[in-house]
PDB file of C-alpha atoms in Angstrom:
ATOM      1  CA  SER G  22      10.510  13.604  14.003  1.00  0.00           C
ATOM      2  CA  LEU G  23      14.086  13.952  12.291  1.00  0.00           C
ATOM      3  CA  ILE G  24      15.084  17.059  10.588  1.00  0.00           C
ATOM      4  CA  ARG G  25      17.344  16.324   7.544  1.00  0.00           C
ATOM      5  CA  ASN G  26      18.907  18.609   4.826  1.00  0.00           C
ATOM      6  CA  VAL G  27      18.663  17.301   1.368  1.00  0.00           C
ATOM      7  CA  GLU G  28      20.550  18.690  -1.468  1.00  0.00           C
ATOM      8  CA  LEU G  29      20.121  17.352  -4.981  1.00  0.00           C
ATOM      9  CA  GLN G  30      22.335  18.306  -7.820  1.00  0.00           C
ATOM     10  CA  GLU G  31      20.647  16.502 -10.864  1.00  0.00           C
ATOM     11  CA  ARG G  32      17.554  18.662 -12.077  1.00  0.00           C
ATOM     12  CA  VAL G  33      15.318  15.426 -12.848  1.00  0.00           C
ATOM     13  CA  ILE G  34      15.853  14.233  -9.382  1.00  0.00           C
ATOM     14  CA  GLY G  35      15.578  17.680  -7.665  1.00  0.00           C
ATOM     15  CA  SER G  36      12.372  18.419  -9.580  1.00  0.00           C
ATOM     16  CA  ALA G  37      10.844  14.856  -8.709  1.00  0.00           C
ATOM     17  CA  PHE G  38      11.694  15.441  -4.963  1.00  0.00           C
ATOM     18  CA  GLU G  39       9.981  18.668  -4.925  1.00  0.00           C
ATOM     19  CA  ARG G  40       6.939  17.343  -6.786  1.00  0.00           C
ATOM     20  CA  TYR G  41       6.385  14.146  -4.736  1.00  0.00           C
ATOM     21  CA  TYR G  42       8.439  13.825  -1.563  1.00  0.00           C
ATOM     22  CA  ALA G  43       6.200  15.965   0.570  1.00  0.00           C
ATOM     23  CA  SER G  44       3.057  13.924  -0.475  1.00  0.00           C
ATOM     24  CA  ILE G  45       4.763  10.471  -0.180  1.00  0.00           C
ATOM     25  CA  GLU G  46       6.154  11.490   3.380  1.00  0.00           C
ATOM     26  CA  HIS G  47       2.802  12.667   4.336  1.00  0.00           C
ATOM     27  CA  GLY G  48       0.693   9.535   3.221  1.00  0.00           C
ATOM     28  CA  ILE G  49       3.139   7.121   5.055  1.00  0.00           C
ATOM     29  CA  HIS G  50       3.090   9.041   8.369  1.00  0.00           C
ATOM     30  CA  PHE G  51      -0.869   9.215   7.939  1.00  0.00           C
ATOM     31  CA  ILE G  52      -1.304   5.608   6.971  1.00  0.00           C
ATOM     32  CA  SER G  53       1.178   4.528   9.701  1.00  0.00           C
ATOM     33  CA  LYS G  54      -0.322   6.439  12.589  1.00  0.00           C
ATOM     34  CA  LEU G  55      -4.087   6.752  11.676  1.00  0.00           C
ATOM     35  CA  GLY G  56      -4.406   3.953   9.218  1.00  0.00           C
ATOM     36  CA  GLY G  57      -5.537   1.486  11.455  1.00  0.00           C
ATOM     37  CA  PHE G  58      -8.195   3.830  12.981  1.00  0.00           C
ATOM     38  CA  PHE G  59      -9.803   4.454   9.601  1.00  0.00           C
ATOM     39  CA  VAL G  60      -9.435   1.029   7.485  1.00  0.00           C
ATOM     40  CA  GLY G  61      -8.549  -1.436  10.449  1.00  0.00           C
ATOM     41  CA  ASP G  62      -5.077  -2.530  11.402  1.00  0.00           C
ATOM     42  CA  ALA G  63      -4.859  -5.547   9.004  1.00  0.00           C
ATOM     43  CA  ASN G  64      -5.430  -3.135   5.970  1.00  0.00           C
ATOM     44  CA  ALA G  65      -3.274  -0.559   7.118  1.00  0.00           C
ATOM     45  CA  ASP G  66      -0.534  -3.121   7.575  1.00  0.00           C
ATOM     46  CA  LYS G  67      -1.320  -4.492   4.038  1.00  0.00           C
ATOM     47  CA  LEU G  68      -0.758  -0.749   2.730  1.00  0.00           C
ATOM     48  CA  LEU G  69       2.356  -0.137   4.633  1.00  0.00           C
ATOM     49  CA  GLU G  70       3.668  -3.575   3.306  1.00  0.00           C
ATOM     50  CA  SER G  71       2.905  -2.528  -0.285  1.00  0.00           C
ATOM     51  CA  ILE G  72       4.734   0.710   0.257  1.00  0.00           C
ATOM     52  CA  LYS G  73       7.745  -0.877   1.737  1.00  0.00           C
ATOM     53  CA  THR G  74       7.809  -3.275  -1.275  1.00  0.00           C
ATOM     54  CA  LYS G  75       7.960  -0.453  -3.951  1.00  0.00           C
ATOM     55  CA  ILE G  76      10.613   1.345  -1.693  1.00  0.00           C
ATOM     56  CA  THR G  77      12.727  -1.938  -1.355  1.00  0.00           C
ATOM     57  CA  GLU G  78      12.425  -2.736  -5.263  1.00  0.00           C
ATOM     58  CA  MET G  79      13.927   1.009  -5.754  1.00  0.00           C
ATOM     59  CA  GLU G  80      16.587   0.573  -3.352  1.00  0.00           C
ATOM     60  CA  GLN G  81      17.561  -2.912  -4.748  1.00  0.00           C
ATOM     61  CA  ARG G  82      17.691  -1.439  -8.234  1.00  0.00           C
ATOM     62  CA  LEU G  83      20.041   1.477  -7.142  1.00  0.00           C
ATOM     63  CA  ALA G  84      22.284  -0.684  -5.091  1.00  0.00           C
ATOM     64  CA  ALA G  85      22.757  -3.024  -8.202  1.00  0.00           C
ATOM     65  CA  GLU G  86      23.174  -0.008 -10.528  1.00  0.00           C
ATOM     66  CA  THR G  87      25.378   1.750  -8.392  1.00  0.00           C
ATOM     67  CA  GLY G  88      27.646  -1.388  -7.654  1.00  0.00           C
ATOM     68  CA  GLN G  89      28.273  -1.430 -11.545  1.00  0.00           C
ATOM     69  CA  ILE G  90      29.128   2.021 -12.107  1.00  0.00           C
ATOM     70  CA  SER G  91      31.416   1.979  -8.934  1.00  0.00           C
ATOM     71  CA  VAL G  92      33.435  -0.748 -10.722  1.00  0.00           C
ATOM     72  CA  VAL G  93      33.968   1.389 -13.880  1.00  0.00           C
ATOM     73  CA  LEU G  94      34.724   4.694 -11.927  1.00  0.00           C
ATOM     74  CA  GLU G  95      37.188   2.770  -9.730  1.00  0.00           C
ATOM     75  CA  VAL G  96      39.129   1.399 -12.664  1.00  0.00           C
ATOM     76  CA  HIS G  97      39.726   5.237 -14.065  1.00  0.00           C
ATOM     77  CA  ALA G  98      40.035   6.662 -10.795  1.00  0.00           C
ATOM     78  CA  GLU G  99      43.953   7.249 -11.404  1.00  0.00           C
ATOM     79  CA  ASN G 100      43.083   8.710 -14.896  1.00  0.00           C
ATOM     80  CA  ALA G 101      44.496  12.546 -14.928  1.00  0.00           C
ATOM     81  CA  ASP G 102      42.276  13.215 -17.699  1.00  0.00           C
ATOM     82  CA  TRP G 103      39.242  12.009 -16.091  1.00  0.00           C
ATOM     83  CA  ILE G 104      36.445  14.684 -16.141  1.00  0.00           C
ATOM     84  CA  VAL G 105      34.194  15.146 -13.350  1.00  0.00           C
ATOM     85  CA  PRO G 106      31.224  17.483 -14.055  1.00  0.00           C
ATOM     86  CA  GLU G 107      30.686  20.320 -11.607  1.00  0.00           C
ATOM     87  CA  TYR G 108      27.512  21.784 -10.391  1.00  0.00           C
ATOM     88  CA  THR G 109      27.142  25.472 -10.048  1.00  0.00           C
ATOM     89  CA  ASN G 110      23.894  25.379  -7.807  1.00  0.00           C
ATOM     90  CA  PRO G 111      21.565  22.743  -6.517  1.00  0.00           C
ATOM     91  CA  ALA G 112      18.556  21.614  -8.258  1.00  0.00           C
ATOM     92  CA  ALA G 113      16.881  21.283  -5.046  1.00  0.00           C
ATOM     93  CA  LYS G 114      18.016  22.323  -1.608  1.00  0.00           C
ATOM     94  CA  HIS G 115      15.783  21.645   1.407  1.00  0.00           C
ATOM     95  CA  GLN G 116      15.453  20.920   5.001  1.00  0.00           C
ATOM     96  CA  ILE G 117      12.735  18.527   5.621  1.00  0.00           C
ATOM     97  CA  GLN G 118      10.892  16.972   8.580  1.00  0.00           C
ATOM     98  CA  ILE G 119      10.588  13.345   8.540  1.00  0.00           C
ATOM     99  CA  ARG G 120       8.211  11.471  10.909  1.00  0.00           C
ATOM    100  CA  THR G 121       8.723   7.606  10.059  1.00  0.00           C
ATOM    101  CA  PRO G 122      11.686   5.737   9.221  1.00  0.00           C
ATOM    102  CA  LEU G 123       9.987   4.744   5.954  1.00  0.00           C
ATOM    103  CA  ALA G 124       9.852   8.049   4.732  1.00  0.00           C
ATOM    104  CA  ASN G 125      13.777   8.534   5.671  1.00  0.00           C
ATOM    105  CA  ARG G 126      14.400   5.394   3.402  1.00  0.00           C
ATOM    106  CA  VAL G 127      12.610   7.542   0.610  1.00  0.00           C
ATOM    107  CA  ALA G 128      14.557  10.515   1.142  1.00  0.00           C
ATOM    108  CA  SER G 129      17.730   8.297   1.008  1.00  0.00           C
ATOM    109  CA  ALA G 130      16.739   6.750  -2.194  1.00  0.00           C
ATOM    110  CA  PHE G 131      16.400  10.321  -3.533  1.00  0.00           C
ATOM    111  CA  VAL G 132      20.001  11.180  -2.584  1.00  0.00           C
ATOM    112  CA  LYS G 133      21.409   7.771  -3.736  1.00  0.00           C
ATOM    113  CA  GLN G 134      19.613   8.297  -7.074  1.00  0.00           C
ATOM    114  CA  ASP G 135      21.155  11.971  -7.502  1.00  0.00           C
ATOM    115  CA  GLN G 136      24.613  10.395  -6.534  1.00  0.00           C
ATOM    116  CA  TYR G 137      24.106   7.527  -8.972  1.00  0.00           C
ATOM    117  CA  LEU G 138      23.345   9.935 -11.950  1.00  0.00           C
ATOM    118  CA  GLN G 139      25.942  12.193 -11.184  1.00  0.00           C
ATOM    119  CA  GLN G 140      28.552   8.969 -11.454  1.00  0.00           C
ATOM    120  CA  LEU G 141      26.732   8.286 -14.957  1.00  0.00           C
ATOM    121  CA  ASN G 142      27.494  11.994 -15.923  1.00  0.00           C
ATOM    122  CA  GLN G 143      31.002  11.159 -15.242  1.00  0.00           C
ATOM    123  CA  LEU G 144      30.924   8.113 -17.712  1.00  0.00           C
ATOM    124  CA  VAL G 145      29.042   9.747 -20.111  1.00  0.00           C
ATOM    125  CA  TRP G 146      31.671  12.946 -20.078  1.00  0.00           C
ATOM    126  CA  ASN G 147      34.293  10.620 -20.374  1.00  0.00           C
ATOM    127  CA  GLY G 148      32.938   8.567 -23.358  1.00  0.00           C
ATOM    128  CA  GLU G 149      32.162   5.556 -21.134  1.00  0.00           C
ATOM    129  CA  ALA G 150      28.543   5.421 -21.451  1.00  0.00           C
ATOM    130  CA  GLU G 151      26.044   6.858 -23.943  1.00  0.00           C
ATOM    131  CA  GLY G 152      23.945   9.993 -23.128  1.00  0.00           C
ATOM    132  CA  ASP G 153      20.637   8.113 -23.652  1.00  0.00           C
ATOM    133  CA  ALA G 154      21.661   5.992 -20.538  1.00  0.00           C
ATOM    134  CA  ILE G 155      21.189   9.037 -18.258  1.00  0.00           C
ATOM    135  CA  GLU G 156      17.651   9.648 -19.959  1.00  0.00           C
ATOM    136  CA  GLN G 157      16.842   5.976 -19.564  1.00  0.00           C
ATOM    137  CA  SER G 158      17.869   6.252 -15.872  1.00  0.00           C
ATOM    138  CA  GLU G 159      15.955   9.531 -15.368  1.00  0.00           C
ATOM    139  CA  TYR G 160      12.807   7.964 -16.668  1.00  0.00           C
ATOM    140  CA  GLN G 161      13.051   4.744 -14.499  1.00  0.00           C
ATOM    141  CA  ILE G 162      13.448   7.037 -11.398  1.00  0.00           C
ATOM    142  CA  LYS G 163      10.729   9.269 -12.245  1.00  0.00           C
ATOM    143  CA  LYS G 164       8.556   6.347 -12.836  1.00  0.00           C
ATOM    144  CA  GLU G 165       9.399   4.632  -9.668  1.00  0.00           C
ATOM    145  CA  VAL G 166       8.989   7.567  -7.648  1.00  0.00           C
ATOM    146  CA  ARG G 167       5.610   8.765  -9.599  1.00  0.00           C
ATOM    147  CA  ASP G 168       4.081   5.271  -9.043  1.00  0.00           C
ATOM    148  CA  LEU G 169       4.941   5.354  -5.238  1.00  0.00           C
ATOM    149  CA  ALA G 170       3.303   8.673  -5.049  1.00  0.00           C
ATOM    150  CA  GLN G 171       0.225   7.518  -6.876  1.00  0.00           C
ATOM    151  CA  PHE G 172      -0.172   4.443  -4.853  1.00  0.00           C
ATOM    152  CA  ILE G 173      -0.019   6.191  -1.603  1.00  0.00           C
ATOM    153  CA  ALA G 174      -2.535   9.176  -3.053  1.00  0.00           C
ATOM    154  CA  ARG G 175      -4.910   6.301  -3.954  1.00  0.00           C
ATOM    155  CA  ALA G 176      -4.751   4.822  -0.719  1.00  0.00           C
ATOM    156  CA  LEU G 177      -5.345   7.977   1.113  1.00  0.00           C
ATOM    157  CA  ARG G 178      -8.330   8.686  -1.408  1.00  0.00           C
ATOM    158  CA  GLY G 179      -9.633   5.354  -0.705  1.00  0.00           C
ATOM    159  CA  ILE G 180      -9.594   5.890   3.103  1.00  0.00           C
ATOM    160  CA  GLN G 181     -11.159   9.050   2.512  1.00  0.00           C
ATOM    161  CA  ASN G 182     -14.062   7.673   0.428  1.00  0.00           C
ATOM    162  CA  LYS G 183     -14.455   4.969   3.045  1.00  0.00           C
ATOM    163  CA  THR G 184     -14.944   7.422   5.573  1.00  0.00           C
ATOM    164  CA  GLU G 185     -17.257   9.626   3.853  1.00  0.00           C
ATOM    165  CA  ALA G 186     -19.352   6.681   3.136  1.00  0.00           C
ATOM    166  CA  LYS G 187     -19.558   5.939   6.765  1.00  0.00           C
ATOM    167  CA  LYS G 188     -20.635   9.544   7.508  1.00  0.00           C
ATOM    168  CA  ALA G 189     -23.174   9.461   4.946  1.00  0.00           C
ATOM    169  CA  ALA G 190     -24.524   6.074   6.289  1.00  0.00           C
ATOM    170  CA  ALA G 191     -24.726   7.459   9.800  1.00  0.00           C
ATOM    171  CA  PRO G 192     -28.151   8.458  11.109  1.00  0.00           C
ATOM    172  CA  ALA G 193     -28.533  12.066  11.667  1.00  0.00           C
ATOM    173  CA  GLU G 194     -28.574  13.434  15.252  1.00  0.00           C
TER     174      GLU G 194
END
């Protein structure tokens, strides 16, 4: 496993991390290590591919948005009047154990989303973006993370239900 420190400044990102990350990490670990035993290797691989797709889509959206915002920030880098908001305390600060590379990608996505919102806040403070841009981004981020966590939770419930059905159908000894 990997031990990683995660510090998030933005309230919404910190809240989403605290609410969803542990279950996402656990689900990915369980499916990758034991999914084949419970649902067969092919089905476990399909579940992991679906999870990878959701993570990749999140990473691609972040890369595109970060690329756009970086250009604007570079233009204003020399501006002496440029306001950079400061944070008195992190919204979330955790040392986490990561058991799969895929879960590490999710942790990195949280950090990148936090950085993106910090940059977007700079633009809002300096009149280069509207305040509702932050709300829209926060909503998008929460939706993606929640959808990933719910997908994994449904997959784990399905595995559990399938296992319980097999137990019930087994003859009593």
